XYZ file of C-alpha atoms in Angstrom:
366
model
C -19.064 0.208 28.466
C -22.597 1.850 28.951
C -22.181 4.170 25.968
C -20.450 1.291 23.903
C -23.583 -0.705 24.498
C -25.969 2.010 23.600
C -23.993 2.586 20.118
C -23.845 -1.307 19.395
C -27.506 -1.706 19.890
C -27.907 1.007 17.290
C -25.841 -0.864 14.976
C -27.836 -4.343 15.913
C -31.071 -2.502 14.946
C -29.724 -1.254 11.705
C -28.159 -4.919 10.974
C -31.762 -6.281 10.903
C -32.793 -4.202 8.240
C -30.626 -6.438 6.070
C -32.262 -9.904 7.359
C -32.769 -12.247 4.448
C -31.272 -10.011 1.844
C -27.826 -10.236 2.647
C -27.627 -14.430 2.844
C -25.287 -16.143 2.696
C -23.509 -13.155 4.189
C -24.140 -11.961 7.791
C -26.277 -9.078 8.550
C -24.078 -6.109 9.705
C -24.812 -2.625 10.882
C -22.229 0.227 11.616
C -22.326 3.576 13.585
C -19.677 6.188 13.269
C -19.468 8.434 16.293
C -17.521 11.558 17.190
C -17.617 13.387 20.423
C -20.608 11.165 21.633
C -22.490 12.339 18.579
C -23.489 9.957 15.542
C -22.223 11.358 12.331
C -23.168 8.373 10.005
C -24.486 5.106 9.902
C -24.920 2.271 7.224
C -25.943 -1.487 7.254
C -25.318 -4.379 4.517
C -28.177 -4.022 2.329
C -28.104 -7.149 0.066
C -25.490 -9.833 -0.890
C -22.802 -8.505 -3.290
C -23.270 -5.012 -2.233
C -21.418 -2.684 -0.273
C -20.772 -3.856 3.452
C -21.933 -1.583 6.402
C -18.731 -0.171 7.305
C -18.407 1.207 3.775
C -21.566 2.654 3.492
C -21.189 4.508 6.975
C -17.805 5.747 5.769
C -19.139 7.031 2.704
C -21.921 8.660 4.336
C -19.539 10.371 6.843
C -17.175 11.750 4.044
C -14.290 13.696 5.768
C -16.127 13.650 9.103
C -14.671 10.225 9.299
C -11.259 11.413 10.267
C -10.823 10.600 14.060
C -14.183 8.886 14.526
C -14.882 5.638 16.474
C -16.711 2.942 14.452
C -19.242 0.456 15.896
C -19.947 -2.685 14.104
C -21.522 -5.841 15.286
C -19.083 -8.087 13.339
C -15.591 -7.881 12.836
C -14.616 -6.158 9.518
C -13.390 -8.348 6.676
C -10.057 -8.246 5.550
C -10.372 -10.228 2.129
C -11.447 -9.398 -1.394
C -14.786 -11.021 -2.112
C -17.651 -9.402 -3.985
C -16.457 -6.010 -2.603
C -13.025 -4.803 -1.187
C -11.874 -5.529 2.272
C -13.634 -3.147 4.996
C -10.383 -2.775 6.770
C -8.911 -1.169 3.767
C -11.796 1.481 3.891
C -11.713 2.055 7.600
C -7.781 2.597 7.505
C -8.149 4.915 4.636
C -10.877 7.161 6.212
C -8.450 7.954 9.445
C -10.763 6.176 11.694
C -9.006 6.050 15.390
C -10.984 3.478 16.992
C -13.152 0.500 16.244
C -15.575 -1.136 18.433
C -16.561 -4.754 17.683
C -19.352 -6.897 18.792
C -17.821 -10.278 17.943
C -15.142 -11.804 15.607
C -16.266 -13.458 12.312
C -15.897 -17.282 12.481
C -15.091 -17.415 8.662
C -11.481 -18.661 8.868
C -10.370 -16.419 6.184
C -11.104 -13.536 8.733
C -11.315 -14.939 12.306
C -9.243 -12.139 14.074
C -7.348 -11.108 10.978
C -9.531 -8.093 10.558
C -8.586 -6.970 13.914
C -5.093 -7.599 13.599
C -4.915 -5.727 10.419
C -6.534 -2.513 12.332
C -3.993 -2.681 15.179
C -1.141 -3.017 12.713
C -2.123 0.522 11.408
C -2.410 2.059 14.762
C -6.205 1.763 15.068
C -7.615 1.052 18.857
C -9.728 -1.991 18.575
C -12.031 -3.185 21.440
C -13.978 -6.529 21.098
C -17.004 -8.170 22.990
C -19.490 -5.355 23.369
C -22.846 -7.164 23.538
C -21.215 -10.326 22.267
C -24.156 -12.814 22.823
C -26.339 -10.450 21.009
C -24.018 -9.858 18.432
C -23.625 -13.659 17.719
C -27.445 -14.305 18.149
C -28.341 -11.973 15.309
C -26.251 -13.953 13.048
C -26.657 -17.448 14.463
C -27.635 -18.783 10.985
C -24.319 -17.392 9.327
C -22.277 -18.745 12.267
C -23.716 -22.369 12.100
C -23.294 -21.945 8.055
C -19.555 -21.191 8.396
C -18.677 -23.753 10.714
C -20.643 -26.653 9.900
C -21.985 -26.263 6.379
C -25.507 -26.633 7.651
C -28.082 -24.045 8.189
C -29.533 -23.076 11.408
C -33.075 -24.886 11.993
C -35.904 -23.972 14.272
C -38.633 -26.468 14.346
C -41.922 -24.926 15.097
C -45.133 -27.007 16.423
C -48.465 -26.440 17.371
C -49.774 -29.034 19.604
C -52.860 -30.222 21.510
C -52.336 -30.817 25.194
C -51.898 -34.573 24.609
C -49.269 -33.918 21.812
C -50.899 -34.199 18.472
C -50.603 -31.808 15.495
C -53.831 -32.904 13.868
C -56.826 -35.048 14.620
C -57.220 -38.513 13.009
C -58.509 -37.093 9.641
C -55.388 -34.848 9.266
C -57.275 -31.555 10.330
C -55.164 -29.133 11.995
C -57.111 -25.821 11.554
C -56.980 -24.535 13.858
C -54.944 -25.901 16.931
C -53.231 -22.670 17.966
C -54.903 -19.398 18.789
C -55.020 -16.451 16.181
C -52.473 -14.453 18.341
C -50.060 -17.397 18.102
C -50.788 -18.022 14.354
C -49.692 -14.195 13.723
C -46.904 -14.425 15.785
C -45.369 -17.225 13.580
C -46.012 -15.305 10.503
C -44.071 -12.572 11.665
C -41.393 -15.039 12.935
C -41.159 -16.332 9.404
C -39.694 -12.830 8.288
C -36.362 -13.586 10.570
C -35.322 -16.736 8.577
C -34.115 -17.332 5.159
C -36.535 -19.892 4.431
C -39.729 -21.815 5.485
C -39.845 -25.534 5.492
C -42.288 -27.988 5.117
C -43.015 -31.764 4.189
C -45.320 -32.559 1.350
C -47.790 -34.141 3.582
C -48.448 -30.583 4.981
C -48.640 -29.304 1.282
C -51.359 -31.748 0.249
C -53.487 -31.346 3.395
C -53.343 -27.441 3.936
C -52.264 -25.945 0.451
C -50.154 -23.411 2.712
C -48.532 -20.000 1.189
C -45.860 -20.118 4.054
C -45.755 -16.351 3.627
C -44.780 -13.693 6.460
C -47.452 -11.441 7.817
C -45.696 -8.230 6.146
C -45.405 -9.098 2.416
C -43.717 -5.593 1.442
C -40.281 -6.687 2.962
C -38.193 -9.872 2.439
C -40.280 -12.991 1.390
C -38.526 -16.206 2.834
C -38.038 -19.087 0.283
C -40.693 -21.678 0.867
C -38.992 -25.481 1.020
C -41.128 -28.444 0.369
C -39.741 -32.081 1.124
C -41.333 -33.859 -1.743
C -39.782 -37.317 -2.254
C -41.880 -38.443 -5.159
C -42.561 -34.919 -6.772
C -46.167 -35.177 -6.130
C -46.879 -31.580 -5.455
C -49.986 -30.554 -7.643
C -49.278 -27.810 -10.118
C -52.137 -25.713 -9.007
C -51.208 -25.727 -5.307
C -50.275 -22.188 -3.885
C -46.428 -22.890 -3.466
C -45.990 -23.468 -7.087
C -48.752 -21.269 -8.968
C -49.070 -18.066 -6.869
C -47.336 -14.626 -7.505
C -44.461 -15.809 -5.118
C -43.702 -19.101 -6.726
C -40.094 -17.845 -7.813
C -39.540 -18.093 -3.885
C -40.357 -21.934 -3.795
C -37.658 -24.816 -3.786
C -38.547 -28.288 -3.988
C -36.238 -30.963 -2.476
C -37.036 -34.750 -4.288
C -35.177 -37.871 -4.746
C -37.399 -38.673 -7.812
C -35.537 -38.467 -11.154
C -38.209 -39.955 -13.324
C -40.612 -37.018 -13.691
C -38.504 -34.723 -16.455
C -41.362 -33.262 -17.724
C -42.730 -32.078 -14.531
C -39.300 -31.013 -13.208
C -39.196 -28.978 -16.499
C -42.576 -27.334 -16.059
C -41.750 -26.322 -12.499
C -38.512 -24.854 -13.310
C -40.029 -22.941 -16.542
C -42.411 -21.452 -13.783
C -39.321 -20.182 -11.583
C -39.284 -22.747 -9.282
C -36.285 -24.431 -8.134
C -35.896 -28.227 -8.024
C -33.090 -29.667 -5.947
C -32.223 -33.390 -6.434
C -31.267 -35.018 -3.229
C -29.860 -38.176 -1.899
C -32.386 -40.808 -0.486
C -32.219 -43.101 2.389
C -32.405 -46.894 2.081
C -36.287 -46.560 2.547
C -36.773 -43.915 -0.055
C -36.985 -40.813 1.859
C -35.209 -37.549 1.203
C -31.919 -37.856 3.196
C -32.597 -34.953 5.230
C -29.008 -34.026 6.263
C -27.615 -34.191 2.792
C -30.855 -32.054 2.063
C -29.599 -29.586 4.476
C -26.190 -29.450 2.960
C -27.411 -28.720 -0.436
C -29.530 -25.692 0.739
C -26.701 -24.513 2.517
C -24.539 -24.593 -0.624
C -27.339 -22.307 -2.323
C -27.059 -19.692 0.306
C -29.634 -21.036 2.825
C -28.455 -20.007 6.221
C -31.568 -20.516 8.366
C -34.840 -22.480 8.194
C -38.089 -22.209 9.991
C -39.361 -25.575 9.855
C -43.393 -26.112 10.237
C -43.558 -30.034 9.895
C -45.226 -32.256 9.410
C -44.804 -35.462 11.651
C -42.396 -37.217 9.455
C -39.790 -34.457 8.819
C -39.938 -33.072 12.685
C -39.182 -36.668 13.583
C -36.256 -37.007 11.178
C -35.041 -33.643 12.404
C -35.125 -34.149 16.064
C -33.933 -37.950 15.916
C -30.896 -36.990 13.838
C -30.187 -33.834 16.228
C -30.372 -31.609 13.176
C -32.646 -28.744 15.099
C -31.050 -26.065 16.892
C -34.131 -24.690 18.441
C -37.607 -26.121 19.283
C -40.407 -23.892 19.040
C -43.876 -25.152 20.354
C -47.383 -23.919 21.117
C -49.365 -25.930 23.519
C -53.185 -25.500 23.091
C -55.744 -26.072 25.606
C -57.207 -28.928 23.722
C -57.784 -32.520 24.177
C -58.412 -34.928 21.312
C -57.579 -38.212 22.572
C -56.381 -39.641 19.289
C -54.735 -37.888 16.148
C -51.395 -37.320 14.211
C -48.405 -37.573 16.331
C -45.975 -34.681 16.666
C -43.049 -36.749 15.766
C -42.893 -40.183 13.779
C -40.211 -42.385 12.436
C -38.163 -43.190 15.630
C -38.648 -44.234 19.089
C -36.654 -43.668 22.239
C -37.053 -45.234 25.938
C -38.084 -43.214 28.856
C -34.357 -44.168 30.292
C -32.760 -42.705 26.997
C -35.057 -39.940 25.747
C -34.134 -36.681 23.660
C -34.292 -33.950 26.524
C -35.188 -30.337 25.907
C -34.000 -27.800 27.868
C -36.657 -24.709 27.825
C -35.250 -21.274 27.516
C -38.373 -19.294 27.136
C -41.851 -19.954 28.431
C -44.761 -17.419 28.366
C -48.420 -17.300 27.666
C -49.551 -16.492 23.959
C -53.310 -15.808 24.101
C -55.041 -19.024 25.217
C -51.691 -21.144 24.160
C -48.456 -21.795 26.010
C -45.478 -20.653 24.171
C -42.110 -22.489 24.700
C -38.824 -21.944 23.204
C -35.947 -24.645 23.782
C -33.025 -26.644 22.782
C -31.859 -30.378 22.724
C -30.007 -30.623 26.063
C -28.708 -34.329 26.101
C -29.464 -37.183 23.777
C -27.312 -39.977 22.647
C -26.289 -39.676 18.838
C -26.882 -42.649 16.415
């Protein structure tokens, strides 16, 4: 299994190069090996373009005959934007295929493996399966639930506030933590905030490295109040901005924003006039958003966690106490007997901050 894991890790590393560009498709890397030597490789570069397996086979040419293919996700067996990868694998004369994890798409889901075996190709599955599933966790959730993966990030004082009473949050966390967050943004299809954060901070929500994939920047803006001179709707990346609103009366503003290249999504509202967050997430999934890094504020954080819509909670606790301020979560309450419980999976020091990553472990749904 040792060598299998070595080559699968190379496939995973290649797959990451397509992060963001391939959505709603998964990220996939492929390596062709013969006599323990790599003869070619490839990765899925962009949605609608050739898949990783096809690129690796094309790069190998006749050398693909009799080779072993390593791929982090089951090869597709359906006609979509591109022909089936199984067809290319069979035609190339590949003798063995090593797969990280099975594709959850019901149209594939084991059928690609079955097709390969029917043509006499040896197939081994489950190599680094957990890592292979994790790299495509957004795709897996999107396919199985119709919702994007949500990581909720918060920077908090020790006493649990995301800003002081005036709304000022600059800066709760350290520079090291803030730079980490900027790098983290590039691991997601999109970054999401509420209109309150936009009005207070006028953020750009860009990754640290701007030469690669630029995630979509999503704003929940019920009344469509975003100022037209704010960064998210006026900077050079404004075509990467999506505004979700339930206001249908500002036709001229919607037209103005749309003409600037900004996407405005009309969403369902709750009885209190807020954007129905679950409906909005489904709308985002429909346009190809499979993962979201949510950076607040209080109302959207409260809504997401109360409705159990987050998959991962990421918190930076700063060694600061302010006594009174804006709570991390608003819009709901629980009792100490029936709280929302968090299971921490990762705890480390981040400069002066404590960095925690966890998941909801036990709570009672509505």
